Structures are given as structure tokens and as C-alpha cells.
Coordinates of C-alpha atoms and ligand atoms in Angstrom, one line a residue:
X217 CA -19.3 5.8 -5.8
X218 CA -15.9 5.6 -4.3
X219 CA -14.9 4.5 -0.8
X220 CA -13.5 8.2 -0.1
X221 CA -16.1 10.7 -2.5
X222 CA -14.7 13.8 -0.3
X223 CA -10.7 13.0 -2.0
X224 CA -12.2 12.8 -5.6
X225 CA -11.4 16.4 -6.5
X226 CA -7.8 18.5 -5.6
X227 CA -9.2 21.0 -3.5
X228 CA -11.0 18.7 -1.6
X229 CA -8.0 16.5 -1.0
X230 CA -6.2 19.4 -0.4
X231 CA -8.7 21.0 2.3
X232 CA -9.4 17.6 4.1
X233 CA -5.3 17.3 4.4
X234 CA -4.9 21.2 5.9
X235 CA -8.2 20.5 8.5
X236 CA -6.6 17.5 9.0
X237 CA -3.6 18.9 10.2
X238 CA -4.7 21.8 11.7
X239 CA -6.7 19.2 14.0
X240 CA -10.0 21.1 12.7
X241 CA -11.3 18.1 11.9
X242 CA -10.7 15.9 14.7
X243 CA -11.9 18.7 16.6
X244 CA -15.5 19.0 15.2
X245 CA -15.3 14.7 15.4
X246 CA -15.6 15.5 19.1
X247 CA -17.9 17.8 18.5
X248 CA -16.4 20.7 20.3
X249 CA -18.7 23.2 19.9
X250 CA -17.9 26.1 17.4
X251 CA -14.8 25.7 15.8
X252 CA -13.6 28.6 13.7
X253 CA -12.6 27.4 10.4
X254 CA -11.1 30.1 7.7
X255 CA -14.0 31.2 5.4
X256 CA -12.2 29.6 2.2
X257 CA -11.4 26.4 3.8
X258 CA -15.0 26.3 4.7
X259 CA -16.2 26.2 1.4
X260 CA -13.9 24.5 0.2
X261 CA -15.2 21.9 2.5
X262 CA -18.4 22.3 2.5
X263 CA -18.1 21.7 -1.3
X264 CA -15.9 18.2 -1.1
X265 CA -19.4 17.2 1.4
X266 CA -16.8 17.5 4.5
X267 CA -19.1 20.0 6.3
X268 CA -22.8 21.5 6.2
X269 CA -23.6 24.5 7.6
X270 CA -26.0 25.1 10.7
X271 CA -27.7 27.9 12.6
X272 CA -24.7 27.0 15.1
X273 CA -21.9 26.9 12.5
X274 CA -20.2 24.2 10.3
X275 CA -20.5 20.6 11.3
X276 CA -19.3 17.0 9.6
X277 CA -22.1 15.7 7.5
X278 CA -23.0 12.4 8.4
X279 CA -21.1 10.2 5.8
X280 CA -17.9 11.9 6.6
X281 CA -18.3 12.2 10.4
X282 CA -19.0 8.0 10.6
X283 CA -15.9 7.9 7.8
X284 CA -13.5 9.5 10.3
X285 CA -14.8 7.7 13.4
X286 CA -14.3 4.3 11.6
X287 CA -10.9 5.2 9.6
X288 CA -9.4 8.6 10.4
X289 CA -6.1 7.9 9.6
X290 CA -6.7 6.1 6.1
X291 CA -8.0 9.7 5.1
X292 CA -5.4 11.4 6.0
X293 CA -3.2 9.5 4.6
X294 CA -4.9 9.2 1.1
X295 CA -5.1 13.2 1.4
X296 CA -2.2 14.2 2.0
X297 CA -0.6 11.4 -0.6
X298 CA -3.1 13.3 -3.2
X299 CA -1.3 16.2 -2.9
X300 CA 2.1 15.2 -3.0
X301 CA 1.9 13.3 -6.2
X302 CA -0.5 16.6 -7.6
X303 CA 2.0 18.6 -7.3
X304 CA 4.8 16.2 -8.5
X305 CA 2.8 15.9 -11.3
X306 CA 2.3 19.8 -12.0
X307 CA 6.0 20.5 -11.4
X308 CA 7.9 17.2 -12.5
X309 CA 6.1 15.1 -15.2
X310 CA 8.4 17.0 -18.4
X311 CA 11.6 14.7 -15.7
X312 CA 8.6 11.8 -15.2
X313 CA 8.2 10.7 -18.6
X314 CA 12.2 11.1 -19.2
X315 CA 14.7 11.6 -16.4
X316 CA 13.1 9.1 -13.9
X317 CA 16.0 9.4 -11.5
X318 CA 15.6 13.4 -11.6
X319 CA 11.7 13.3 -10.9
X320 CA 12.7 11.0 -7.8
X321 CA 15.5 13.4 -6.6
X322 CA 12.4 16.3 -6.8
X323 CA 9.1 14.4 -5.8
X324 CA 7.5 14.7 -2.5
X325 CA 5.7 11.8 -2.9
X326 CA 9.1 9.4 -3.0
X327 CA 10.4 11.8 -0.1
X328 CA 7.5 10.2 2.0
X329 CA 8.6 6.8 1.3
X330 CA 11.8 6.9 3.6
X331 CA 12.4 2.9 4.0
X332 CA 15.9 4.1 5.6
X333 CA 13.8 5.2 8.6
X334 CA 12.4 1.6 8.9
X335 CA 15.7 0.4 9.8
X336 CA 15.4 1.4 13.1
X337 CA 13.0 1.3 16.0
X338 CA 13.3 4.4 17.6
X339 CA 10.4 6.7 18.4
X340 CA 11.8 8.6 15.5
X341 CA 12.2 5.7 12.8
X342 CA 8.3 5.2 13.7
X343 CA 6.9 8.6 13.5
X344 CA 8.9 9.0 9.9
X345 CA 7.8 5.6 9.1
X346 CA 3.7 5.8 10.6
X347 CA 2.6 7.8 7.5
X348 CA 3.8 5.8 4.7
X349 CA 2.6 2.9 6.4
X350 CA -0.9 4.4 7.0
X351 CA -1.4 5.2 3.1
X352 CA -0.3 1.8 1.9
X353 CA -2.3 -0.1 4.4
X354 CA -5.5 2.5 3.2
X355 CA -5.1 0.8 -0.3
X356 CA -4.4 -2.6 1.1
X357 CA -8.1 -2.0 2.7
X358 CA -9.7 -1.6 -0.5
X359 CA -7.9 -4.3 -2.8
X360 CA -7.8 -7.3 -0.5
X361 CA -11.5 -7.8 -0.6
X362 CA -10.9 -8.3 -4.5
X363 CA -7.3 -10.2 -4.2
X364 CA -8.3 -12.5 -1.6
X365 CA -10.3 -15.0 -3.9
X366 CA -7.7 -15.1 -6.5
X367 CA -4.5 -16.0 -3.7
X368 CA -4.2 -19.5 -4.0
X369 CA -4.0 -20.2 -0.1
X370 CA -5.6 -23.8 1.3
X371 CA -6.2 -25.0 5.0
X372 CA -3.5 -25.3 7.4
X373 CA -0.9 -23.3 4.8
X374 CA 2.0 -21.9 6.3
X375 CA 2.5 -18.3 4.7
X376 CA 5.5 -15.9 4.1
X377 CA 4.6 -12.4 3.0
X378 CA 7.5 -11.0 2.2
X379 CA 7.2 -6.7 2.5
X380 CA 3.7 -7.7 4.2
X381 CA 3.5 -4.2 5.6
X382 CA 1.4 -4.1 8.7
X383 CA 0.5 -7.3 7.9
X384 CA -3.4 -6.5 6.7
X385 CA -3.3 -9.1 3.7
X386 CA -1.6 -11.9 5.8
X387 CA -4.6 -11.0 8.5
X388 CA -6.8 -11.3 6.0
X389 CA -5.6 -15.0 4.4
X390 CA -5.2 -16.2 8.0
X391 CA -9.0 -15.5 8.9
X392 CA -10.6 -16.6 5.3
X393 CA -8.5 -20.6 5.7
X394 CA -8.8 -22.7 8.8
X395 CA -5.8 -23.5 10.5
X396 CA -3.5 -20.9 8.3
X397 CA -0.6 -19.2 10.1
X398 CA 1.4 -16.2 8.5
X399 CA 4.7 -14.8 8.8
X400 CA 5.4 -11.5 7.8
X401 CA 9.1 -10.6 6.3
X402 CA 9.4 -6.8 6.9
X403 CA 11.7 -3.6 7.6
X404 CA 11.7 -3.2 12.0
X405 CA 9.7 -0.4 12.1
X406 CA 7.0 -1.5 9.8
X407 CA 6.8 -5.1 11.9
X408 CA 6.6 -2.7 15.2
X409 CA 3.6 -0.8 13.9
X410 CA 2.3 -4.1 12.5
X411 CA 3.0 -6.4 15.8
X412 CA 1.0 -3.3 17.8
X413 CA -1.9 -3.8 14.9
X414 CA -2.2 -7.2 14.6
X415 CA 0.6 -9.2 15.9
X416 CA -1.0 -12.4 17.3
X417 CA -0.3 -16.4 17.5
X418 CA -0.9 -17.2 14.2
X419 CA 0.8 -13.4 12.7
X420 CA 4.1 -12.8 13.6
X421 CA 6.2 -10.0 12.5
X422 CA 10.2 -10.9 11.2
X423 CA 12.3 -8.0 11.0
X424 CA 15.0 -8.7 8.6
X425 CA 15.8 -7.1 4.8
X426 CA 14.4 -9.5 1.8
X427 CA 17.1 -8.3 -0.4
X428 CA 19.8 -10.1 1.2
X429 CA 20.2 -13.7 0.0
X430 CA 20.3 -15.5 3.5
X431 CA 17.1 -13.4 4.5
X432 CA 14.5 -15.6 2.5
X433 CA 16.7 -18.7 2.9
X434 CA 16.4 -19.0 6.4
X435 CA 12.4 -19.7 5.9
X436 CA 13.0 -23.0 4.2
X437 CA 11.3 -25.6 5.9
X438 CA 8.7 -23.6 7.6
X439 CA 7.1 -22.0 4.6
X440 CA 4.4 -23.1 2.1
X441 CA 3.2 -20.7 0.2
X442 CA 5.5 -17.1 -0.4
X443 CA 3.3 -13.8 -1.1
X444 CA 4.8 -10.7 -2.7
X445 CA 1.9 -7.7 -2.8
X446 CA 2.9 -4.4 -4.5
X447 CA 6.5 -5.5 -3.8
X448 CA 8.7 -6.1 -6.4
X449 CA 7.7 -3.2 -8.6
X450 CA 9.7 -1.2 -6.1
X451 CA 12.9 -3.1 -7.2
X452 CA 15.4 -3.3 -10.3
X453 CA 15.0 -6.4 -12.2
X454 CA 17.8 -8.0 -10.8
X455 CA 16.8 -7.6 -7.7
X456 CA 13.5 -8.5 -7.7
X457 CA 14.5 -12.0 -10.1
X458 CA 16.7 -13.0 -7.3
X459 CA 13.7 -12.4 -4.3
X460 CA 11.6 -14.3 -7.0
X461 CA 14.4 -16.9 -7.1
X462 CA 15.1 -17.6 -3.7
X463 CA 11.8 -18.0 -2.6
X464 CA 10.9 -20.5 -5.1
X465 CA 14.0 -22.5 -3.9
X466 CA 12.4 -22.9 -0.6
X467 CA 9.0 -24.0 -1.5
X468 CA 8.3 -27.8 -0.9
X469 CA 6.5 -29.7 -4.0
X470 CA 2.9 -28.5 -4.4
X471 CA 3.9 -25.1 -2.7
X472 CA 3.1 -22.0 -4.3
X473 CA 4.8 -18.4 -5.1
X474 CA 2.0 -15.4 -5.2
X475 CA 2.8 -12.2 -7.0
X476 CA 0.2 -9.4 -6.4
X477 CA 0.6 -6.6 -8.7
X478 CA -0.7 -3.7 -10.5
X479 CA -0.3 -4.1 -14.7
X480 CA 2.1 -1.6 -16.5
X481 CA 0.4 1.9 -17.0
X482 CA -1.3 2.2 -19.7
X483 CA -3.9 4.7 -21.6
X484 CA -7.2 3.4 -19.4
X485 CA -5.0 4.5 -16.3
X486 CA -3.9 7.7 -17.4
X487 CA -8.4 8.1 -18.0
X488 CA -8.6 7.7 -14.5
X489 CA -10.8 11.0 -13.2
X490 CA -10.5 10.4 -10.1
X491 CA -7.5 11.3 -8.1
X492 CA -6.3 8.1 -7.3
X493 CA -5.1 8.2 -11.5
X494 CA -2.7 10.7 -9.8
X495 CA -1.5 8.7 -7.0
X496 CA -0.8 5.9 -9.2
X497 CA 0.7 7.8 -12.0
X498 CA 4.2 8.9 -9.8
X499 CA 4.7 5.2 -9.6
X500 CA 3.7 4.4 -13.2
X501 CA 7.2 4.0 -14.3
X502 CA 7.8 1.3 -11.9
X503 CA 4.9 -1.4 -13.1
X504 CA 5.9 -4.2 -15.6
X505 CA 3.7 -6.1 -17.7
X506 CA 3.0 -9.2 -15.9
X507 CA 4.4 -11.5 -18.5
X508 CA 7.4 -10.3 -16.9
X509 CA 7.0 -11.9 -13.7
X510 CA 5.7 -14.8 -15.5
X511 CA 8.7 -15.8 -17.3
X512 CA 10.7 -15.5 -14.5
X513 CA 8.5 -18.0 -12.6
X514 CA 8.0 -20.4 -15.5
X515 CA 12.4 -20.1 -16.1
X516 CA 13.0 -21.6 -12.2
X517 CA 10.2 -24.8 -13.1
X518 CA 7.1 -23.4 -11.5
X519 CA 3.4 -24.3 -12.9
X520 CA 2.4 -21.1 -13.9
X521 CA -1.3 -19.6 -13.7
X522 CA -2.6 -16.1 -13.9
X523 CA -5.7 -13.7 -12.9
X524 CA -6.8 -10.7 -12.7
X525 CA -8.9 -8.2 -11.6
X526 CA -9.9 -4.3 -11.4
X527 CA -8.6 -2.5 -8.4
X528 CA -7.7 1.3 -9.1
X529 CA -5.7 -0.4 -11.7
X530 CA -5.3 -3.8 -13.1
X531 CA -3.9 -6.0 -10.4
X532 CA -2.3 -9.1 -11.6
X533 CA -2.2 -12.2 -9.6
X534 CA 0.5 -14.2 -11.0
X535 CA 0.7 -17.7 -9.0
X536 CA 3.5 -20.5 -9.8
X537 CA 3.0 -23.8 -8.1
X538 CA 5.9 -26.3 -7.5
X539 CA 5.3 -29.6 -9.2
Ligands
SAM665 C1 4.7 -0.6 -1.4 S1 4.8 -1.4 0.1 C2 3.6 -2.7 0.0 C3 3.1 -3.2 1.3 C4 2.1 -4.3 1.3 N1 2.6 -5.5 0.7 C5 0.8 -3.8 0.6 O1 0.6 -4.2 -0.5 O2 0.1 -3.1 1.2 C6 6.3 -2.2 0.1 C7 6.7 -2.9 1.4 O3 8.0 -3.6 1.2 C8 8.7 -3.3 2.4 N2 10.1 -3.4 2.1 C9 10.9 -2.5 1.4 N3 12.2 -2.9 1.3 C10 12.2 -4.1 2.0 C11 13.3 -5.0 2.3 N4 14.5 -4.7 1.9 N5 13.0 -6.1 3.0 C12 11.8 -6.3 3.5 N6 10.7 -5.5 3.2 C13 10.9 -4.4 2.5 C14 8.3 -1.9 2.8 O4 8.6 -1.7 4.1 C15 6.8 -2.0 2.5 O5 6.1 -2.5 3.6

């Protein structure tokens, strides 16, 4: 069963995002006594296994109740992100599957994704930023369990995650290998939210944008292994070839570049039945087959190996070691 069962149909997505919103939900969390709740909503609710009914009125079953206490704001984010990219996909897949540019212009779900507003720091640039942020690190929750074992980090590696996000998968590599210590290259109001998460001795947030050539230069030196998760698919080729290229100019011999990323869509996606088929499917234009990353790798002299395993897609962990 999934992680989130009360997301895996539209109009339970859709109701957990409006009594999300509404505060209903956090409301009944606290358990503050009867809370009127429209009847529709209610059932609607009641039928995604939000709510049960009582002598007293509707109340969180159990599973979601302890869901919510442990990870409120990975639900909302996976909700509300459900129902953008539903209704981009109602309204805007004939432009999808042809005029990429003009689904883009139209889609609620790239509106969310304002990385202009993480060039700043203000209390503004975070609120605009804080939602984004809290959907990709919901994912990052369920596919570094399964990506750890296959990211070819050793004891006492100094790491470079490069659009690390709040920093989760760096956390992650820096508790699993004695003595690692992780930098994270990120836009400054993702490394604020990330610093106030889990900034720390051995995690430490750089500001700074990867796309500019003296960026990932100025790591040279202090950097062992680079790690790009769910990156580069967000870039033109070009671009992402020259992030791919200047890291691996400032690995030392027997220092590795890690690219983390979901396969090209393909038929066994577009099966998916649960929603997360949907969520993936706005960005299905953007994922290359892997052999793609692999040439580029292989082209600039790196050793080249490559796993892989099932997250809500096919991620691909493509790894290049300097000789
Ligand atoms: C799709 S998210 C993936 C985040 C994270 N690696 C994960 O898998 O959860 C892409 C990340 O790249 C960052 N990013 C986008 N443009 C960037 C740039 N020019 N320089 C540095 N980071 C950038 C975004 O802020 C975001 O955190």
C-alpha cells in the first residue's frame, strides 16, 4: 500500500488539499471539538479514510491522524501538487504532447515552481518558495531510502550536492558514512529553509546559481564526490552538459560524479493508477534516457557504471569515477 493511501484517488487529493487549507484539518489534529465540515466534503473524506464518523461528529481515523502529526506538510504538499498537475492534464495535455512551451505558459503546476523567488531571502521569496520546497522534499522522503545504497559515497568523502534542496539526501549520505561532510549548492531561499532544517557542522548550505561557470569551479579542491538528484532534467542539454562538465573538472583521481534520475517516460509510467502517474506525467517531457547522461560522462574520461531501481518511476543512478 502506498505511503499516502488517502491521495490515491482525485477527490481525495482534492478534499485533503481544501480541509487542508481551510485549516479543518489541522483543526480536528488538535482535536477541537466539533468542527463543522460541509456535508460533501465530509464524505468525500470520509471515503479517501480521512475521517470516520462518531456519535460526536467526524474525527481523523487513526492512520491519518498519526500521518499528519508526523508529516503534515508532506501531505499538503503532495495534495495540492495532485491537483495542479490533474487539472493540467484535463485542460493542457492536446499542448503537452506537442507545444511543450505552450503547456508551460498554461500549467499550474510549473506556476508553482517559481525558482525566481529563490533568488531572494525575503519573507516573501520564502513563503513563494516554502511550498515547492515541501513537495520535493515529500518525494526526496520516499526515494532516498531506495537511492542511498546505490550512491557510491565512502568514509570521510567530502560531498557537493549541487540543487540539494533542503538538503534531505546530503543528510542522509552524511549519517549512513563515518566522517562524511556535505555541502549543498543551492538557490538562497532554498539554503534558508534548508540551513533552519538541517543546517549543521558537517551540512552547510552555499547559496550561489550552478549554472554559472565559476559557481562549481570555486569547489575545486574541497570536493570529492559531486551529486546531482532530479536536477539536470530541469535544464536544456547544453546546459546541463556544461554542469556535468565542470564538475567532473574538479574531481581529484578516484572521485566520483552521481547523477540521480528518473528514466524517460515510457508506457509502464503512463499505467501508473495511482496519482503520482499524474504528478510525474507534467514533467514527462523533461526525462532523458539515461544513456544520455552516460555518454556525456564517458566523453570527459570518467569510469562509467550504472544502476537502478523502482521509485514512482525508474530512477537511474548513473555514477562516473575519475581514474
Ligand atoms: C527538482 S528540485 C530537486 C531537489 C533535490 N535534489 C531533490 O531531489 O529532492 C531542483 C533543485 O535545483 C535547484 N536549482 C534550480 N536552479 C538552480 C540553479 N541555477 N543553481 C542551483 N540550484 C538550482 C532548485 O532550487 C531545486 O532545489
Amino acid at each position: 500500500m502506498s505511503d499516502f493511501p488517502w491521495l490515491e484517488t482525485l477527490q481525495g487529493a482534492a478534499a485533503v488539499d481544501v480541509a487542508a487549507r481551510s485549516d479543518l484539518l489541522a483543526r480536528l489534529a488538535e482535536g477541537a471539538g466539533t468542527v463543522a465540515c460541509p456535508p460533501v466534503l465530509e464524505s468525500l473524506l470520509i471515503g479517501a479514510g480521512v475521517l470516520h464518523q462518531t456519535g460526536e461528529g467526524p474525527v481523523l481515523t487513526a492512520g491519518f491522524a498519526q500521518a499528519w502529526r508526523r508529516d503534515a506538510a508532506g501531505i499538503m504538499a503532495r495534495a495540492s501538487f495532485i491537483r495542479r498537475a490533474a487539472a493540467d492534464v484535463a485542460t493542457g495535455l492536446d499542448d503537452l504532447v506537442s507545444d511543450v512551451p505552450a503547456f508551460m505558459a498554461k500549467s499550474a503546476t510549473f506556476r508553482l515552481f517559481r525558482y525566481d523567488m529563490a533568488e531572494g531571502i525575503s519573507a516573501q521569496h520564502l513563503a513563494a518558495t516554502r511550498p515547492w520546497v515541501d513537495y520535493v522534499e515529500s518525494l526526496s522522503q520516499s526515494e532516498i531510502p531506495l537511492l542511498l545504497p546505490l550512491i557510491d559515497v565512502r568514509p570521510g568523502d567530502r560531498v557537493l550536492e549541487i540543487g540539494g534542496n533542503t538538503g534531505l539526501l546530503s543528510a542522509a549520505l552524511v549519517a549512513a558514512h563515518h566522517g562524511v561532510t556535505a555541502q549543498v549548492l543551492d538557490l538562497p531561499a532554498v539554503c534558508v529553509l534548508g540551513d533552519e532544517r538541517r543546517g549543521s557542522d558537517t551540512l552547510r548550505f552555499v547559496p550561489g546559481d550552478a549554472r554559472k561557470a565559476e559557481t562549481i569551479k570555486g569547489f575545486a579542491g574541497a570536493v570529492d564526490v559531486v551529486v546531482f538528484k532530479s536536477v539536470l532534467h530541469d535544464w536544456p542539454e547544453a546546459d546541463a552538459a556544461a554542469m556535468i562538465a565542470r564538475s567532473a573538472a574538479i574531481l581529484p583521481a578516484g572521485g566520483r560524479l552521481v547523477i540521480c534520475e528518473r528514466g524517460a517516460f515510457g508506457a509502464s509510467d503512463a499505467a501508473g493508477k495511482d496519482m503520482m502517474a499524474l504528478a510525474n506525467l507534467v514533467f514527462s517531457p523533461f526525462y532523458r534516457d539515461p544513456a544520455f547522461y552516460e555518454g556525456l560522462m564517458t566523453d570527459l574520461g570518467l569510469r562509467v557504471a550504472r544502476a537502478q531501481v523502482d521509485c514512482d518511476m525508474i530512477f537511474h543512478v548513473t555514477t562516473g569515477q575519475r581514474p
